[in-house]
Short mmCIF file of C-alpha atoms and ligand atoms in Angstrom, two decimals:
data_model
loop_
_atom_site.label_atom_id
_atom_site.label_comp_id
_atom_site.label_asym_id
_atom_site.label_seq_id
_atom_site.Cartn_x
_atom_site.Cartn_y
_atom_site.Cartn_z
CA MET A 9 0.48 0.06 0.11
CA LYS A 10 1.31 3.27 -0.85
CA GLY A 11 2.04 6.00 2.51
CA LEU A 12 0.22 8.71 2.65
CA TYR A 13 3.21 10.95 2.26
CA ASP A 14 5.68 10.68 -1.19
CA ASN A 15 8.92 11.11 0.90
CA GLU A 16 9.52 11.93 3.94
CA MET A 17 12.87 11.91 6.67
CA LYS A 18 13.51 12.56 9.48
CA LEU A 19 16.69 13.70 11.28
CA GLU A 20 17.77 13.84 15.35
CA PHE A 21 20.26 16.15 16.46
CA LEU A 22 22.40 17.70 19.56
CA SER A 23 21.59 21.18 20.16
CA LYS A 24 24.56 22.11 19.42
CA SER A 25 25.05 25.68 17.14
CA SER A 26 27.16 23.55 14.84
CA ASN A 27 24.38 21.82 13.67
CA GLU A 28 22.20 24.90 12.25
CA ALA A 29 24.22 25.08 9.30
CA PHE A 30 23.74 20.73 8.82
CA ALA A 31 20.23 21.31 9.55
CA ARG A 32 19.56 23.63 6.79
CA ILE A 33 22.06 22.05 4.25
CA THR A 34 20.16 18.82 4.32
CA VAL A 35 16.86 19.78 4.22
CA ALA A 36 17.21 22.20 1.50
CA ALA A 37 19.38 19.04 0.02
CA PHE A 38 16.45 17.05 0.51
CA VAL A 39 14.07 19.23 -1.07
CA SER A 40 16.41 19.27 -4.42
CA GLN A 41 14.08 16.61 -5.29
CA LEU A 42 11.30 19.15 -5.96
CA ASP A 43 13.28 21.26 -7.99
CA PRO A 44 12.32 24.08 -6.40
CA THR A 45 14.14 27.71 -7.31
CA ILE A 46 16.88 29.94 -6.56
CA GLU A 47 14.99 32.10 -4.02
CA GLU A 48 12.55 29.19 -3.02
CA ILE A 49 15.36 27.39 -1.99
CA SER A 50 17.24 30.08 0.31
CA ASP A 51 14.04 30.52 1.66
CA ILE A 52 13.80 27.77 3.28
CA LYS A 53 17.56 27.59 4.13
CA THR A 54 16.34 30.46 6.29
CA ALA A 55 13.22 29.10 7.52
CA VAL A 56 14.98 25.87 8.58
CA SER A 57 17.69 27.81 10.33
CA GLU A 58 15.35 30.12 12.24
CA ALA A 59 13.44 27.64 13.92
CA VAL A 60 16.42 25.84 14.80
CA THR A 61 17.96 28.10 16.06
CA ASN A 62 15.86 28.68 18.37
CA CYS A 63 15.34 25.39 19.21
CA ILE A 64 18.92 25.59 20.74
CA ILE A 65 19.06 29.65 22.41
CA HIS A 66 15.66 29.84 23.31
CA ALA A 67 14.09 26.14 23.76
CA TYR A 68 17.30 23.99 25.58
CA GLU A 69 19.26 27.53 26.57
CA ASP A 70 22.30 26.05 25.69
CA THR A 71 22.49 23.05 27.26
CA ASP A 72 22.28 19.80 25.88
CA GLY A 73 18.74 18.70 24.18
CA ILE A 74 17.70 17.81 21.04
CA VAL A 75 16.23 18.58 18.41
CA LYS A 76 14.24 16.88 15.71
CA ILE A 77 13.31 17.86 12.08
CA VAL A 78 10.86 15.90 9.98
CA THR A 79 10.55 16.84 6.15
CA ARG A 80 7.78 15.44 3.82
CA LEU A 81 7.36 15.58 0.63
CA ILE A 82 3.70 15.95 -0.23
CA GLY A 83 2.76 16.29 -3.81
CA ASN A 84 4.02 19.84 -4.60
CA THR A 85 4.42 20.73 -0.72
CA VAL A 86 7.76 21.26 1.43
CA GLU A 87 5.87 20.16 4.94
CA ILE A 88 8.49 20.67 7.60
CA GLU A 89 7.94 19.80 11.29
CA ILE A 90 10.81 21.06 14.15
CA SER A 91 10.70 20.15 17.50
CA ASP A 92 12.50 20.10 20.79
CA SER A 93 11.61 19.36 24.03
CA GLY A 94 12.51 22.62 25.48
CA LYS A 95 11.02 25.55 28.23
CA GLY A 96 8.12 25.88 25.66
CA ILE A 97 6.68 29.46 25.30
CA GLU A 98 4.66 31.05 27.75
CA ASN A 99 2.47 33.69 25.27
CA ILE A 100 3.11 32.39 20.91
CA GLU A 101 1.11 35.53 20.13
CA LEU A 102 3.67 37.97 21.41
CA ALA A 103 6.63 35.71 20.34
CA ARG A 104 5.83 35.42 17.17
CA ARG A 105 5.64 39.32 16.69
CA PRO A 106 8.11 41.34 14.71
CA LEU A 107 11.24 42.32 16.88
CA TYR A 108 9.22 40.52 20.34
CA THR A 109 12.69 38.72 21.90
CA THR A 110 13.50 37.67 25.03
CA LYS A 111 17.22 37.80 24.56
CA ALA A 112 17.90 40.96 23.74
CA ASN A 113 21.80 41.18 25.71
CA LEU A 114 22.84 38.35 22.80
CA GLU A 115 21.67 40.78 20.08
CA ARG A 116 18.92 38.86 19.12
CA SER A 117 17.17 40.70 16.39
CA GLY A 118 13.20 38.96 17.34
CA MET A 119 12.79 38.74 13.87
CA GLY A 120 12.46 35.33 14.04
CA PHE A 121 9.70 33.92 12.89
CA THR A 122 8.41 37.03 11.18
CA ILE A 123 10.97 35.98 8.54
CA MET A 124 9.49 31.72 8.96
CA GLU A 125 6.04 32.90 8.51
CA SER A 126 7.02 35.30 5.35
CA PHE A 127 9.64 33.00 3.48
CA MET A 128 7.58 30.20 3.82
CA ASP A 129 3.35 30.05 2.93
CA GLU A 130 2.34 28.91 7.00
CA VAL A 131 3.40 28.89 10.26
CA GLU A 132 1.93 27.00 12.85
CA ILE A 133 3.24 26.71 16.72
CA SER A 134 3.31 24.33 19.40
CA SER A 135 4.20 24.60 22.41
CA VAL A 136 3.26 23.55 26.33
CA VAL A 137 5.56 25.87 28.77
CA GLY A 138 8.15 22.87 30.81
CA ILE A 139 6.72 19.66 27.51
CA GLY A 140 8.82 21.90 24.08
CA THR A 141 7.33 23.59 20.99
CA LYS A 142 6.68 22.46 17.76
CA ILE A 143 6.91 24.36 14.64
CA ILE A 144 5.63 22.63 11.05
CA MET A 145 5.94 25.34 8.04
CA LYS A 146 4.74 24.71 4.75
CA LYS A 147 5.65 25.60 1.37
CA LYS A 148 4.79 24.63 -2.04
CA ILE A 149 7.47 24.66 -4.82
CA LYS A 150 5.39 26.09 -7.84
CA LYS A 151 6.34 24.93 -11.21
CA ILE A 152 7.71 26.68 -12.79
CA GLU A 153 5.78 27.94 -16.26
CA ASN A 154 7.66 30.94 -17.73
CA THR A 155 9.33 29.83 -20.42
CA THR A 156 13.02 32.20 -19.87
CA ASP A 157 13.67 30.57 -17.14
CA ILE A 158 13.68 27.38 -18.36
CA LYS A 159 16.24 28.90 -21.50
CA GLU A 160 17.96 30.06 -19.06
CA GLU A 161 18.55 27.05 -16.87
CA CYS A 162 18.50 25.17 -20.01
CA CYS A 163 21.29 27.37 -21.61
CA SER A 164 23.55 27.70 -18.42
CA LYS A 165 23.79 23.66 -18.88
CA THR A 166 25.25 24.09 -22.21
CA ILE A 167 27.58 26.39 -21.47
CA VAL A 168 28.95 24.09 -18.35
CA MET B 3 36.31 37.61 8.31
CA ASN B 4 39.66 40.10 6.66
CA SER B 5 39.54 44.06 7.05
CA GLU B 6 40.92 46.91 5.73
CA TYR B 7 41.31 50.30 6.94
CA LYS B 8 41.75 52.64 4.76
CA SER B 9 43.55 56.03 7.07
CA LEU B 10 42.75 58.61 4.86
CA ASP B 11 39.04 58.32 4.33
CA LYS B 12 39.27 56.86 7.51
CA LEU B 13 37.16 54.05 6.37
CA LEU B 14 37.20 50.55 7.69
CA ILE B 15 35.96 47.74 4.73
CA LEU B 16 35.22 44.41 6.91
CA LYS B 17 34.87 42.31 4.85
CA ILE B 18 32.94 38.93 5.58
CA THR B 19 33.66 35.26 3.88
CA GLU B 20 31.03 32.82 5.77
CA GLU B 21 28.18 32.37 6.40
CA ILE B 22 26.04 34.62 9.12
CA ASP B 23 23.73 32.58 11.80
CA HIS B 24 24.25 32.21 15.20
CA HIS B 25 26.58 30.13 15.60
CA THR B 26 29.02 32.32 13.29
CA THR B 27 27.67 35.54 14.67
CA GLU B 28 29.75 35.45 17.45
CA LYS B 29 33.46 34.52 16.41
CA ILE B 30 32.70 37.65 13.64
CA ARG B 31 31.10 40.23 16.21
CA ARG B 32 35.05 40.21 18.69
CA LYS B 33 36.78 40.73 15.04
CA MET B 34 34.99 43.62 14.37
CA ASP B 35 34.27 44.94 17.40
CA ASN B 36 37.88 44.72 17.99
CA GLU B 37 38.37 46.80 14.32
CA ILE B 38 35.88 49.35 15.17
CA THR B 39 37.28 50.33 18.03
CA ARG B 40 40.72 50.39 17.59
CA TYR B 41 40.28 52.28 13.91
CA MET B 42 37.21 54.67 15.14
CA PRO B 43 36.15 55.07 11.89
CA ARG B 44 34.75 57.54 9.92
CA LYS B 45 32.78 54.96 7.94
CA VAL B 46 32.32 51.11 8.67
CA LEU B 47 31.53 49.64 5.23
CA PHE B 48 30.48 45.69 5.22
CA ASP B 49 31.48 43.81 2.74
CA PHE B 50 28.56 41.08 2.43
CA ASN B 51 30.25 39.92 -1.44
CA GLU B 52 31.18 36.17 -0.25
CA VAL B 53 28.06 36.22 1.95
CA SER B 54 26.22 32.81 0.30
CA PHE B 55 23.49 32.54 3.65
CA MET B 56 22.21 35.14 6.68
CA ASP B 57 19.36 34.54 8.64
CA SER B 58 18.40 37.43 11.38
CA ALA B 59 21.35 36.11 13.19
CA GLY B 60 23.06 39.38 10.19
CA ILE B 61 20.73 41.62 11.13
CA GLY B 62 21.00 41.59 14.93
CA LEU B 63 25.05 41.35 14.47
CA ILE B 64 25.09 43.72 12.39
CA ILE B 65 22.41 46.94 14.34
CA GLY B 66 24.03 45.39 16.88
CA ARG B 67 27.64 47.24 15.23
CA TYR B 68 25.99 49.99 13.67
CA LYS B 69 25.28 51.45 17.56
CA VAL B 70 29.63 50.15 18.28
CA ALA B 71 30.65 53.04 15.25
CA LYS B 72 27.84 54.96 16.41
CA LEU B 73 29.82 55.51 19.73
CA PHE B 74 32.85 56.96 18.09
CA GLY B 75 30.49 58.62 15.33
CA GLY B 76 30.98 56.77 12.70
CA GLU B 77 27.76 55.77 10.18
CA VAL B 78 27.61 52.35 8.60
CA GLU B 79 27.28 50.77 5.21
CA ILE B 80 26.63 47.87 3.52
CA ALA B 81 27.11 46.36 -0.11
CA ASN B 82 27.60 44.05 -2.91
CA ALA B 83 24.71 41.56 -0.72
CA ARG B 84 22.91 39.31 -2.84
CA PRO B 85 19.63 38.75 -3.44
CA SER B 86 18.31 36.01 -0.92
CA VAL B 87 20.68 38.57 1.98
CA LYS B 88 18.97 41.47 0.91
CA LYS B 89 15.14 39.40 1.26
CA VAL B 90 16.62 39.52 4.74
CA LEU B 91 18.27 43.07 5.28
CA GLU B 92 15.04 44.38 3.19
CA MET B 93 12.59 42.48 5.96
CA SER B 94 13.80 44.23 9.87
CA GLY B 95 13.36 47.11 8.33
CA ILE B 96 17.26 48.68 9.48
CA THR B 97 17.35 49.69 5.50
CA ARG B 98 15.68 52.82 6.88
CA ILE B 99 18.88 53.04 8.43
CA ILE B 100 21.58 52.00 6.93
CA LYS B 101 22.60 52.35 3.21
CA ILE B 102 22.06 49.21 0.89
CA ASN B 103 25.06 49.45 -1.51
CA ASP B 104 24.59 47.75 -5.04
CA GLY B 105 27.68 47.11 -6.98
CA ILE B 106 29.79 48.84 -5.22
CA ARG B 107 33.62 47.75 -6.43
CA ILE B 108 36.10 48.52 -3.78
CA ALA B 109 39.91 49.23 -4.91
CA ASN B 110 42.00 48.82 -3.42
N1 ADP C 23 11.75 26.54 20.49
C1 ADP C 23 11.37 27.81 21.32
N2 ADP C 23 11.37 27.66 22.36
C2 ADP C 23 11.24 28.14 23.33
N3 ADP C 23 10.80 29.35 23.28
C3 ADP C 23 10.67 30.11 21.71
C4 ADP C 23 11.00 29.20 20.85
N4 ADP C 23 11.01 29.75 19.79
C5 ADP C 23 10.54 31.38 20.12
N5 ADP C 23 11.17 31.29 21.80
C6 ADP C 23 10.86 32.38 21.85
O1 ADP C 23 10.52 33.54 21.16
C7 ADP C 23 10.85 34.56 20.99
C8 ADP C 23 10.60 35.33 19.58
O2 ADP C 23 11.50 34.22 18.65
P1 ADP C 23 12.30 35.16 17.36
O3 ADP C 23 11.02 35.96 16.29
O4 ADP C 23 12.42 33.50 16.30
O5 ADP C 23 12.83 36.10 17.51
P2 ADP C 23 14.44 35.60 18.32
O6 ADP C 23 15.32 34.22 18.44
O7 ADP C 23 15.61 36.75 17.75
O8 ADP C 23 14.14 36.26 20.41
C9 ADP C 23 11.90 34.07 21.48
O9 ADP C 23 12.78 34.96 22.38
C10 ADP C 23 12.04 33.45 22.14
O10 ADP C 23 11.58 34.40 24.00
MG1 MG C 24 14.98 33.76 16.35
#
């Protein structure tokens, strides 16, 4: 029987800041099978980087914990679930606001959720204080219809 | 990160050569603050030519350095940011206080 998802991958790693690049690059590599544009890929990398960084600095506050990522490809849509079992968010509505940060002393800009929301089509946040936080983000990868895009791609490939 | 100081113009060029995220900013920040406090430049120019990735950690980094430069009466400018980086910069609203220059050629 065919599964519910067209494709799926799972990733678990320690909440070390050196894993931020690893996480976004790995998700981007998995998503690349949908043929996203450069812009779509960099939007996804940025959103993943924001969510993973939040697990590391806010959820676990630099103690060791596990960050989990599940990425699903459903048709043309990418669904990325990023979760932690850290301290949780007290007020989600407040946390979503642009410029809101509880770590201004660390030069955080409070723009993480704003970036996730504007770079992805949908962002769902669920959190329980003392239990953890889960972010589900979705983005539809658009099929290239613009012929100039296709031409550019084919030409650059011929040159190489 | 590399830096270059042009004493005639009191210009400090800080060329960032790595991806900018929470992991990399701490080191970059320390180096930048060393250079800014050492030269007290009239202008700090961030050269983003080699920055292939930046998330919101970069916004905090730049606003922080803007404040440090201002302490010494200096201003801050950004050059050569690629579209994906510019998108993050523009979202943050810092383009209202910091000029973004396209295609600046930095002479040696
Ligand atoms: N995974 C998380 N666990 C606990 N708190 C979080 C988490 N993610 C975000 N937050 C809270 O939401 C706030 C806003 O997050 P964000 O928009 O990414 O800004 P920043 O990370 O710059 O503070 C954070 O300052 C923090 O208080
Ligand atoms: Mg954040």
